[in-house]
C-alpha cells in the first residue's frame, strides 16, 4: 500500500508580473511627452510676437501703433525695421529716422546707424544718447503743469499744450521747446549743416494710451511728419553687436585636474555601491500581525529587570500594580493616585495613614532583600483589603 505525501502549500506569494506594469508606465510617459510637444507646437504656431513700449506695431498702452497709423493717414510712408542693416539700407535723402533708446547697440554701431540720416528723432530720455549726440544733459526737474512750445520753430506753433515727461538741460546751440522757467526743456532740437536731430521722452506722450490727450497727436505728427518717408528702427537684443560678458564659471576657476578627480571619485563610489550594496530578493508574503501573548511579554520584562539587577525599577512596577488593583477593589476611578488609594485603604482598614502612605508612596528599595520585604508587605496589604471587603459583604 503506497501513501502519497502532500507537500505543504507555500506561503510565499508568486512574484508579481512587472512586465505589464512597466509597459503601462512607459506608455503613460510617452503620452505625456507627446501631449507636451503638441501643446508647445500649437502655442508656437498661434503665438503673437510681443511688441513692447515704443514699438510702432505695439497695441498696448505704451505701444505706438496709433501714431504710426496717423502718419500713414497723412500719406507718410512708415517703414518698420528691426535690424540696423535694414535701417541703413532704407534711409534716403528725404527720410526721417525714428527710434527709441538703442540699448542693444554700442556707441560705434549707433553712430554708424545715424550717419546716413539727415533727420533723426529720438523718442527716449537716454542719458547716453544725450551725451553721444551732444544735445544736453539730464535733469531731475519735472513739471505737472501744461506747457506750450515757447520756441521759434514754426512746425510746433499750432501744436497746443502738452504735459511732458522728462525734462532736459539744452546744450549750447540746441533749441529747447516745451520748457519751464528754469530753462529746462522737454524737446531738444539741434539744426546743423549735417541735418536736424530732435529728442523727446515719447513714452508718456506718443503711447497708444496717451496720444489722444492734449496736443500729443499734433506734436507727434509735427515731429515725424516733416518728410514723406519714415524709417522706424526698433532695437532688440537679436540685433545687438555687444558681446556678452559673463562671470568665469567654476570649471574655469578650478585647476585642470579637479574635474577628472571628481569623475574618478564618482565612478569609485558607484563601483563600491555595486560591489558592497545590498541586493534585495523577491518579496515574500507574511501573515501579519504577529500575536504575542501577554505572559511572554511579562516574563521577558522580568528577565530583563532581573538581569539588570534594578531592584528599584522592579519595586516600582510591583507597587504600581498593587495601586491599580486596590483602586479597582475600593471603587476608585482609574486615574486615582497612590495618595488617594492610601487614604482609602487606611479608612477601610482603620490603620494610620502614615504607614500606608509610606508603603505606597515612600522610598523604593535599593537591594534584593528590601525588594522581597517590600513585595511581601504589598501582598499582605492587598490580602487585608480583600478580607475587609469580604467581611463587610458577609455582615450585610
mmCIF file of N, CA, C and O in Angstrom, residues 38-123:
data_model
loop_
_atom_site.group_PDB
_atom_site.id
_atom_site.type_symbol
_atom_site.label_atom_id
_atom_site.label_comp_id
_atom_site.label_asym_id
_atom_site.label_seq_id
_atom_site.Cartn_x
_atom_site.Cartn_y
_atom_site.Cartn_z
ATOM 1 N N UNK A 38 2.957 68.504 -28.466
ATOM 2 C CA UNK A 38 1.859 69.007 -29.290
ATOM 3 C C UNK A 38 1.403 70.379 -28.815
ATOM 4 O O UNK A 38 1.163 71.284 -29.623
ATOM 5 N N UNK A 39 1.286 70.546 -27.475
ATOM 6 C CA UNK A 39 0.861 71.841 -26.942
ATOM 7 C C UNK A 39 1.895 72.924 -27.261
ATOM 8 O O UNK A 39 1.553 74.051 -27.626
ATOM 9 N N UNK A 40 3.195 72.583 -27.129
ATOM 10 C CA UNK A 40 4.236 73.558 -27.455
ATOM 11 C C UNK A 40 4.200 73.947 -28.923
ATOM 12 O O UNK A 40 4.389 75.121 -29.268
ATOM 13 N N UNK A 41 3.933 72.985 -29.794
ATOM 14 C CA UNK A 41 3.895 73.302 -31.216
ATOM 15 C C UNK A 41 2.698 74.179 -31.558
ATOM 16 O O UNK A 41 2.817 75.138 -32.338
ATOM 17 N N UNK A 42 1.552 73.863 -30.941
ATOM 18 C CA UNK A 42 0.364 74.687 -31.197
ATOM 19 C C UNK A 42 0.569 76.094 -30.654
ATOM 20 O O UNK A 42 0.220 77.090 -31.302
ATOM 21 N N UNK A 43 1.179 76.182 -29.438
ATOM 22 C CA UNK A 43 1.427 77.504 -28.870
ATOM 23 C C UNK A 43 2.389 78.323 -29.701
ATOM 24 O O UNK A 43 2.228 79.524 -29.868
ATOM 25 N N UNK A 44 3.427 77.660 -30.244
ATOM 26 C CA UNK A 44 4.389 78.386 -31.075
ATOM 27 C C UNK A 44 3.759 78.844 -32.384
ATOM 28 O O UNK A 44 4.111 79.898 -32.921
ATOM 29 N N UNK A 45 2.809 78.058 -32.903
ATOM 30 C CA UNK A 45 2.182 78.419 -34.180
ATOM 31 C C UNK A 45 1.185 79.551 -34.029
ATOM 32 O O UNK A 45 0.968 80.338 -34.946
ATOM 33 N N UNK A 46 0.524 79.624 -32.857
ATOM 34 C CA UNK A 46 -0.531 80.616 -32.671
ATOM 35 C C UNK A 46 -0.082 81.831 -31.873
ATOM 36 O O UNK A 46 -0.862 82.756 -31.686
ATOM 37 N N UNK A 47 1.138 81.807 -31.345
ATOM 38 C CA UNK A 47 1.587 82.925 -30.508
ATOM 39 C C UNK A 47 1.859 84.162 -31.361
ATOM 40 O O UNK A 47 2.293 84.077 -32.501
ATOM 41 N N UNK A 48 1.617 85.307 -30.738
ATOM 42 C CA UNK A 48 1.853 86.597 -31.389
ATOM 43 C C UNK A 48 3.117 87.194 -30.804
ATOM 44 O O UNK A 48 3.279 87.230 -29.587
ATOM 45 N N UNK A 49 4.046 87.666 -31.620
ATOM 46 C CA UNK A 49 5.280 88.251 -31.079
ATOM 47 C C UNK A 49 4.969 89.421 -30.153
ATOM 48 O O UNK A 49 4.083 90.224 -30.417
ATOM 49 N N UNK A 50 5.708 89.492 -29.070
ATOM 50 C CA UNK A 50 5.499 90.570 -28.101
ATOM 51 C C UNK A 50 6.039 91.889 -28.656
ATOM 52 O O UNK A 50 7.156 91.951 -29.140
ATOM 53 N N UNK A 51 5.207 92.905 -28.568
ATOM 54 C CA UNK A 51 5.597 94.246 -29.003
ATOM 55 C C UNK A 51 5.567 95.145 -27.790
ATOM 56 O O UNK A 51 4.504 95.414 -27.224
ATOM 57 N N UNK A 52 6.742 95.593 -27.349
ATOM 58 C CA UNK A 52 6.834 96.374 -26.130
ATOM 59 C C UNK A 52 6.580 97.846 -26.358
ATOM 60 O O UNK A 52 6.065 98.287 -27.380
ATOM 61 N N UNK A 53 6.976 98.667 -25.333
ATOM 62 C CA UNK A 53 6.772 100.097 -25.413
ATOM 63 C C UNK A 53 7.623 100.725 -26.500
ATOM 64 O O UNK A 53 8.761 100.327 -26.732
ATOM 65 N N UNK A 54 7.080 101.741 -27.185
ATOM 66 C CA UNK A 54 7.779 102.418 -28.257
ATOM 67 C C UNK A 54 7.770 101.694 -29.573
ATOM 68 O O UNK A 54 8.355 102.192 -30.548
ATOM 69 N N UNK A 55 7.123 100.535 -29.653
ATOM 70 C CA UNK A 55 7.082 99.765 -30.900
ATOM 71 C C UNK A 55 5.935 100.276 -31.772
ATOM 72 O O UNK A 55 4.796 100.368 -31.320
ATOM 73 N N UNK A 56 6.192 100.624 -33.031
ATOM 74 C CA UNK A 56 5.121 101.114 -33.898
ATOM 75 C C UNK A 56 4.095 100.045 -34.264
ATOM 76 O O UNK A 56 3.057 100.389 -34.852
ATOM 77 N N UNK A 57 4.370 98.796 -33.965
ATOM 78 C CA UNK A 57 3.377 97.737 -34.156
ATOM 79 C C UNK A 57 2.728 97.326 -32.848
ATOM 80 O O UNK A 57 1.897 96.419 -32.828
ATOM 81 N N UNK A 58 3.113 97.958 -31.731
ATOM 82 C CA UNK A 58 2.576 97.596 -30.421
ATOM 83 C C UNK A 58 1.178 98.135 -30.225
ATOM 84 O O UNK A 58 0.892 99.303 -30.481
ATOM 85 N N UNK A 59 0.294 97.269 -29.717
ATOM 86 C CA UNK A 59 -1.102 97.656 -29.474
ATOM 87 C C UNK A 59 -1.381 97.932 -28.015
ATOM 88 O O UNK A 59 -2.515 98.244 -27.666
ATOM 89 N N UNK A 60 -0.387 97.809 -27.146
ATOM 90 C CA UNK A 60 -0.594 98.062 -25.731
ATOM 91 C C UNK A 60 -0.632 99.539 -25.416
ATOM 92 O O UNK A 60 -0.600 100.409 -26.297
ATOM 93 N N UNK A 61 -0.686 99.831 -24.124
ATOM 94 C CA UNK A 61 -0.807 101.221 -23.684
ATOM 95 C C UNK A 61 0.410 102.041 -24.082
ATOM 96 O O UNK A 61 0.290 103.217 -24.426
ATOM 97 N N UNK A 62 1.597 101.421 -24.032
ATOM 98 C CA UNK A 62 2.825 102.140 -24.360
ATOM 99 C C UNK A 62 3.302 101.871 -25.792
ATOM 100 O O UNK A 62 4.349 102.387 -26.181
ATOM 101 N N UNK A 63 2.582 101.065 -26.552
ATOM 102 C CA UNK A 63 2.907 100.897 -27.963
ATOM 103 C C UNK A 63 2.547 102.140 -28.757
ATOM 104 O O UNK A 63 1.776 102.993 -28.307
ATOM 105 N N UNK A 64 3.082 102.257 -29.967
ATOM 106 C CA UNK A 64 2.873 103.482 -30.753
ATOM 107 C C UNK A 64 2.261 103.178 -32.106
ATOM 108 O O UNK A 64 2.557 103.850 -33.105
ATOM 109 N N UNK A 65 1.418 102.165 -32.157
ATOM 110 C CA UNK A 65 0.726 101.840 -33.408
ATOM 111 C C UNK A 65 -0.197 102.975 -33.843
ATOM 112 O O UNK A 65 -0.308 103.267 -35.045
ATOM 113 N N UNK A 66 -0.867 103.630 -32.899
ATOM 114 C CA UNK A 66 -1.791 104.715 -33.252
ATOM 115 C C UNK A 66 -1.052 105.862 -33.938
ATOM 116 O O UNK A 66 -1.540 106.426 -34.936
ATOM 117 N N UNK A 67 0.126 106.211 -33.437
ATOM 118 C CA UNK A 67 0.891 107.287 -34.071
ATOM 119 C C UNK A 67 1.342 106.887 -35.463
ATOM 120 O O UNK A 67 1.304 107.699 -36.403
ATOM 121 N N UNK A 68 1.742 105.629 -35.629
ATOM 122 C CA UNK A 68 2.149 105.163 -36.957
ATOM 123 C C UNK A 68 0.976 105.217 -37.934
ATOM 124 O O UNK A 68 1.143 105.590 -39.110
ATOM 125 N N UNK A 69 -0.217 104.882 -37.475
ATOM 126 C CA UNK A 69 -1.380 104.911 -38.360
ATOM 127 C C UNK A 69 -1.769 106.345 -38.712
ATOM 128 O O UNK A 69 -2.225 106.623 -39.828
ATOM 129 N N UNK A 70 -1.609 107.280 -37.777
ATOM 130 C CA UNK A 70 -1.882 108.688 -38.095
ATOM 131 C C UNK A 70 -0.940 109.180 -39.180
ATOM 132 O O UNK A 70 -1.344 109.902 -40.116
ATOM 133 N N UNK A 71 0.321 108.805 -39.092
ATOM 134 C CA UNK A 71 1.278 109.193 -40.125
ATOM 135 C C UNK A 71 0.889 108.594 -41.475
ATOM 136 O O UNK A 71 0.985 109.271 -42.517
ATOM 137 N N UNK A 72 0.471 107.353 -41.485
ATOM 138 C CA UNK A 72 0.073 106.729 -42.754
ATOM 139 C C UNK A 72 -1.164 107.411 -43.333
ATOM 140 O O UNK A 72 -1.299 107.526 -44.554
ATOM 141 N N UNK A 73 -2.084 107.854 -42.455
ATOM 142 C CA UNK A 73 -3.269 108.564 -42.944
ATOM 143 C C UNK A 73 -2.898 109.899 -43.586
ATOM 144 O O UNK A 73 -3.647 110.436 -44.426
ATOM 145 N N UNK A 74 -1.729 110.450 -43.203
ATOM 146 C CA UNK A 74 -1.259 111.709 -43.780
ATOM 147 C C UNK A 74 -0.319 111.469 -44.965
ATOM 148 O O UNK A 74 0.474 112.342 -45.326
ATOM 149 N N UNK A 75 -0.420 110.290 -45.566
ATOM 150 C CA UNK A 75 0.370 109.905 -46.752
ATOM 151 C C UNK A 75 1.870 109.869 -46.463
ATOM 152 O O UNK A 75 2.707 110.123 -47.356
ATOM 153 N N UNK A 76 2.219 109.562 -45.229
ATOM 154 C CA UNK A 76 3.624 109.380 -44.859
ATOM 155 C C UNK A 76 3.909 107.880 -44.867
ATOM 156 O O UNK A 76 3.214 107.092 -44.217
ATOM 157 N N UNK A 77 4.915 107.489 -45.589
ATOM 158 C CA UNK A 77 5.291 106.074 -45.641
ATOM 159 C C UNK A 77 6.081 105.716 -44.385
ATOM 160 O O UNK A 77 7.160 106.271 -44.142
ATOM 161 N N UNK A 78 5.544 104.805 -43.595
ATOM 162 C CA UNK A 78 6.193 104.365 -42.349
ATOM 163 C C UNK A 78 6.743 102.963 -42.586
ATOM 164 O O UNK A 78 5.989 102.011 -42.803
ATOM 165 N N UNK A 79 8.044 102.845 -42.543
ATOM 166 C CA UNK A 79 8.712 101.559 -42.754
ATOM 167 C C UNK A 79 9.347 101.117 -41.429
ATOM 168 O O UNK A 79 10.258 101.774 -40.913
ATOM 169 N N UNK A 80 8.834 100.020 -40.880
ATOM 170 C CA UNK A 80 9.319 99.498 -39.606
ATOM 171 C C UNK A 80 10.433 98.495 -39.877
ATOM 172 O O UNK A 80 10.241 97.522 -40.613
ATOM 173 N N UNK A 81 11.605 98.726 -39.283
ATOM 174 C CA UNK A 81 12.755 97.826 -39.454
ATOM 175 C C UNK A 81 13.238 97.403 -38.069
ATOM 176 O O UNK A 81 13.116 98.151 -37.101
ATOM 177 N N UNK A 82 13.803 96.212 -38.000
ATOM 178 C CA UNK A 82 14.226 95.664 -36.710
ATOM 179 C C UNK A 82 15.702 95.273 -36.696
ATOM 180 O O UNK A 82 16.154 94.644 -35.751
ATOM 181 N N UNK A 83 16.418 95.616 -37.739
ATOM 182 C CA UNK A 83 17.873 95.436 -37.749
ATOM 183 C C UNK A 83 18.497 96.717 -38.259
ATOM 184 O O UNK A 83 17.922 97.421 -39.105
ATOM 185 N N UNK A 84 19.681 97.042 -37.773
ATOM 186 C CA UNK A 84 20.341 98.277 -38.207
ATOM 187 C C UNK A 84 20.795 98.184 -39.663
ATOM 188 O O UNK A 84 20.871 99.207 -40.347
ATOM 189 N N UNK A 85 21.041 96.973 -40.152
ATOM 190 C CA UNK A 85 21.402 96.830 -41.564
ATOM 191 C C UNK A 85 20.232 97.220 -42.455
ATOM 192 O O UNK A 85 20.404 97.938 -43.457
ATOM 193 N N UNK A 86 19.022 96.771 -42.095
ATOM 194 C CA UNK A 86 17.837 97.153 -42.876
ATOM 195 C C UNK A 86 17.566 98.645 -42.751
ATOM 196 O O UNK A 86 17.115 99.291 -43.716
ATOM 197 N N UNK A 87 17.820 99.194 -41.554
ATOM 198 C CA UNK A 87 17.587 100.627 -41.370
ATOM 199 C C UNK A 87 18.524 101.454 -42.242
ATOM 200 O O UNK A 87 18.101 102.416 -42.912
ATOM 201 N N UNK A 88 19.813 101.115 -42.267
ATOM 202 C CA UNK A 88 20.779 101.852 -43.084
ATOM 203 C C UNK A 88 20.435 101.738 -44.565
ATOM 204 O O UNK A 88 20.528 102.714 -45.330
ATOM 205 N N UNK A 89 19.987 100.550 -44.976
ATOM 206 C CA UNK A 89 19.637 100.352 -46.379
ATOM 207 C C UNK A 89 18.384 101.125 -46.775
ATOM 208 O O UNK A 89 18.228 101.508 -47.944
ATOM 209 N N UNK A 90 17.469 101.357 -45.805
ATOM 210 C CA UNK A 90 16.205 102.023 -46.133
ATOM 211 C C UNK A 90 16.282 103.537 -46.069
ATOM 212 O O UNK A 90 15.385 104.232 -46.560
ATOM 213 N N UNK A 91 17.327 104.094 -45.494
ATOM 214 C CA UNK A 91 17.431 105.551 -45.326
ATOM 215 C C UNK A 91 17.749 106.209 -46.667
ATOM 216 O O UNK A 91 18.686 105.810 -47.380
ATOM 217 N N UNK A 92 16.968 107.247 -46.985
ATOM 218 C CA UNK A 92 17.163 108.022 -48.209
ATOM 219 C C UNK A 92 17.339 109.492 -47.836
ATOM 220 O O UNK A 92 17.381 109.856 -46.665
ATOM 221 N N UNK A 93 17.394 110.357 -48.878
ATOM 222 C CA UNK A 93 17.628 111.777 -48.607
ATOM 223 C C UNK A 93 16.459 112.425 -47.874
ATOM 224 O O UNK A 93 16.665 113.346 -47.072
ATOM 225 N N UNK A 94 15.220 112.002 -48.158
ATOM 226 C CA UNK A 94 14.045 112.609 -47.539
ATOM 227 C C UNK A 94 13.479 111.728 -46.425
ATOM 228 O O UNK A 94 12.272 111.683 -46.191
ATOM 229 N N UNK A 95 14.351 111.015 -45.713
ATOM 230 C CA UNK A 95 13.919 110.059 -44.685
ATOM 231 C C UNK A 95 14.099 110.659 -43.296
ATOM 232 O O UNK A 95 15.093 111.335 -43.017
ATOM 233 N N UNK A 96 13.101 110.399 -42.454
ATOM 234 C CA UNK A 96 13.210 110.702 -41.027
ATOM 235 C C UNK A 96 13.446 109.388 -40.291
ATOM 236 O O UNK A 96 12.618 108.472 -40.356
ATOM 237 N N UNK A 97 14.590 109.295 -39.613
ATOM 238 C CA UNK A 97 14.919 108.095 -38.828
ATOM 239 C C UNK A 97 14.368 108.267 -37.417
ATOM 240 O O UNK A 97 14.729 109.207 -36.706
ATOM 241 N N UNK A 98 13.480 107.361 -37.017
ATOM 242 C CA UNK A 98 12.828 107.411 -35.706
ATOM 243 C C UNK A 98 13.228 106.152 -34.933
ATOM 244 O O UNK A 98 13.235 105.047 -35.483
ATOM 245 N N UNK A 99 13.552 106.342 -33.663
ATOM 246 C CA UNK A 99 13.869 105.180 -32.821
ATOM 247 C C UNK A 99 13.819 105.588 -31.354
ATOM 248 O O UNK A 99 13.897 106.775 -31.012
ATOM 249 N N UNK A 100 13.676 104.573 -30.511
ATOM 250 C CA UNK A 100 13.798 104.770 -29.077
ATOM 251 C C UNK A 100 15.249 104.529 -28.682
ATOM 252 O O UNK A 100 16.123 104.481 -29.539
ATOM 253 N N UNK A 101 15.513 104.361 -27.409
ATOM 254 C CA UNK A 101 16.888 104.164 -26.938
ATOM 255 C C UNK A 101 17.472 102.888 -27.534
ATOM 256 O O UNK A 101 16.974 101.796 -27.264
ATOM 257 N N UNK A 102 18.538 102.971 -28.347
ATOM 258 C CA UNK A 102 19.148 101.767 -28.935
ATOM 259 C C UNK A 102 20.045 101.065 -27.908
ATOM 260 O O UNK A 102 21.272 101.016 -28.036
ATOM 261 N N UNK A 103 19.405 100.500 -26.866
ATOM 262 C CA UNK A 103 20.153 99.921 -25.741
ATOM 263 C C UNK A 103 21.012 98.732 -26.151
ATOM 264 O O UNK A 103 21.984 98.396 -25.472
ATOM 265 N N UNK A 104 20.662 98.071 -27.255
ATOM 266 C CA UNK A 104 21.386 96.857 -27.639
ATOM 267 C C UNK A 104 22.581 97.138 -28.538
ATOM 268 O O UNK A 104 23.274 96.202 -28.942
ATOM 269 N N UNK A 105 22.842 98.402 -28.853
ATOM 270 C CA UNK A 105 23.933 98.747 -29.766
ATOM 271 C C UNK A 105 25.042 99.476 -29.015
ATOM 272 O O UNK A 105 24.789 100.217 -28.063
ATOM 273 N N UNK A 106 26.238 99.276 -29.463
ATOM 274 C CA UNK A 106 27.369 100.021 -28.932
ATOM 275 C C UNK A 106 27.368 101.433 -29.512
ATOM 276 O O UNK A 106 26.624 101.748 -30.453
ATOM 277 N N UNK A 107 28.208 102.295 -28.955
ATOM 278 C CA UNK A 107 28.279 103.667 -29.451
ATOM 279 C C UNK A 107 28.705 103.710 -30.917
ATOM 280 O O UNK A 107 28.181 104.510 -31.705
ATOM 281 N N UNK A 108 29.635 102.858 -31.290
ATOM 282 C CA UNK A 108 30.090 102.822 -32.683
ATOM 283 C C UNK A 108 28.959 102.416 -33.613
ATOM 284 O O UNK A 108 28.783 102.996 -34.703
ATOM 285 N N UNK A 109 28.169 101.417 -33.197
ATOM 286 C CA UNK A 109 27.068 100.977 -34.046
ATOM 287 C C UNK A 109 25.987 102.049 -34.149
ATOM 288 O O UNK A 109 25.370 102.224 -35.206
ATOM 289 N N UNK A 110 25.740 102.776 -33.058
ATOM 290 C CA UNK A 110 24.744 103.858 -33.095
ATOM 291 C C UNK A 110 25.178 104.951 -34.060
ATOM 292 O O UNK A 110 24.377 105.448 -34.888
ATOM 293 N N UNK A 111 26.437 105.372 -33.975
ATOM 294 C CA UNK A 111 26.925 106.415 -34.888
ATOM 295 C C UNK A 111 26.896 105.935 -36.337
ATOM 296 O O UNK A 111 26.602 106.724 -37.252
ATOM 297 N N UNK A 112 27.195 104.679 -36.561
ATOM 298 C CA UNK A 112 27.119 104.128 -37.919
ATOM 299 C C UNK A 112 25.684 104.147 -38.432
ATOM 300 O O UNK A 112 25.435 104.390 -39.622
ATOM 301 N N UNK A 113 24.721 103.888 -37.527
ATOM 302 C CA UNK A 113 23.312 103.907 -37.923
ATOM 303 C C UNK A 113 22.830 105.322 -38.215
ATOM 304 O O UNK A 113 22.060 105.552 -39.163
ATOM 305 N N UNK A 114 23.279 106.301 -37.443
ATOM 306 C CA UNK A 114 22.787 107.672 -37.591
ATOM 307 C C UNK A 114 23.480 108.429 -38.718
ATOM 308 O O UNK A 114 22.947 109.449 -39.197
ATOM 309 N N UNK A 115 24.624 107.968 -39.151
ATOM 310 C CA UNK A 115 25.421 108.736 -40.115
ATOM 311 C C UNK A 115 24.695 109.042 -41.421
ATOM 312 O O UNK A 115 24.725 110.195 -41.892
ATOM 313 N N UNK A 116 23.986 108.095 -42.069
ATOM 314 C CA UNK A 116 23.357 108.440 -43.361
ATOM 315 C C UNK A 116 22.058 109.219 -43.236
ATOM 316 O O UNK A 116 21.504 109.669 -44.255
ATOM 317 N N UNK A 117 21.521 109.398 -42.028
ATOM 318 C CA UNK A 117 20.222 110.057 -41.861
ATOM 319 C C UNK A 117 20.415 111.559 -41.695
ATOM 320 O O UNK A 117 21.244 112.014 -40.899
ATOM 321 N N UNK A 118 19.641 112.346 -42.455
ATOM 322 C CA UNK A 118 19.693 113.798 -42.355
ATOM 323 C C UNK A 118 18.735 114.333 -41.298
ATOM 324 O O UNK A 118 18.915 115.463 -40.815
ATOM 325 N N UNK A 119 17.709 113.552 -40.954
ATOM 326 C CA UNK A 119 16.750 113.985 -39.932
ATOM 327 C C UNK A 119 16.507 112.807 -38.985
ATOM 328 O O UNK A 119 16.115 111.721 -39.413
ATOM 329 N N UNK A 120 16.739 113.047 -37.697
ATOM 330 C CA UNK A 120 16.678 111.990 -36.694
ATOM 331 C C UNK A 120 15.771 112.452 -35.557
ATOM 332 O O UNK A 120 15.878 113.590 -35.089
ATOM 333 N N UNK A 121 14.880 111.562 -35.110
ATOM 334 C CA UNK A 121 14.004 111.833 -33.965
ATOM 335 C C UNK A 121 14.176 110.679 -32.972
ATOM 336 O O UNK A 121 13.913 109.520 -33.306
ATOM 337 N N UNK A 122 14.629 111.015 -31.768
ATOM 338 C CA UNK A 122 14.812 110.035 -30.694
ATOM 339 C C UNK A 122 13.651 110.171 -29.707
ATOM 340 O O UNK A 122 13.443 111.242 -29.133
ATOM 341 N N UNK A 123 12.902 109.085 -29.511
ATOM 342 C CA UNK A 123 11.731 109.098 -28.626
ATOM 343 C C UNK A 123 12.081 108.462 -27.285
ATOM 344 O O UNK A 123 11.418 107.524 -26.828
#
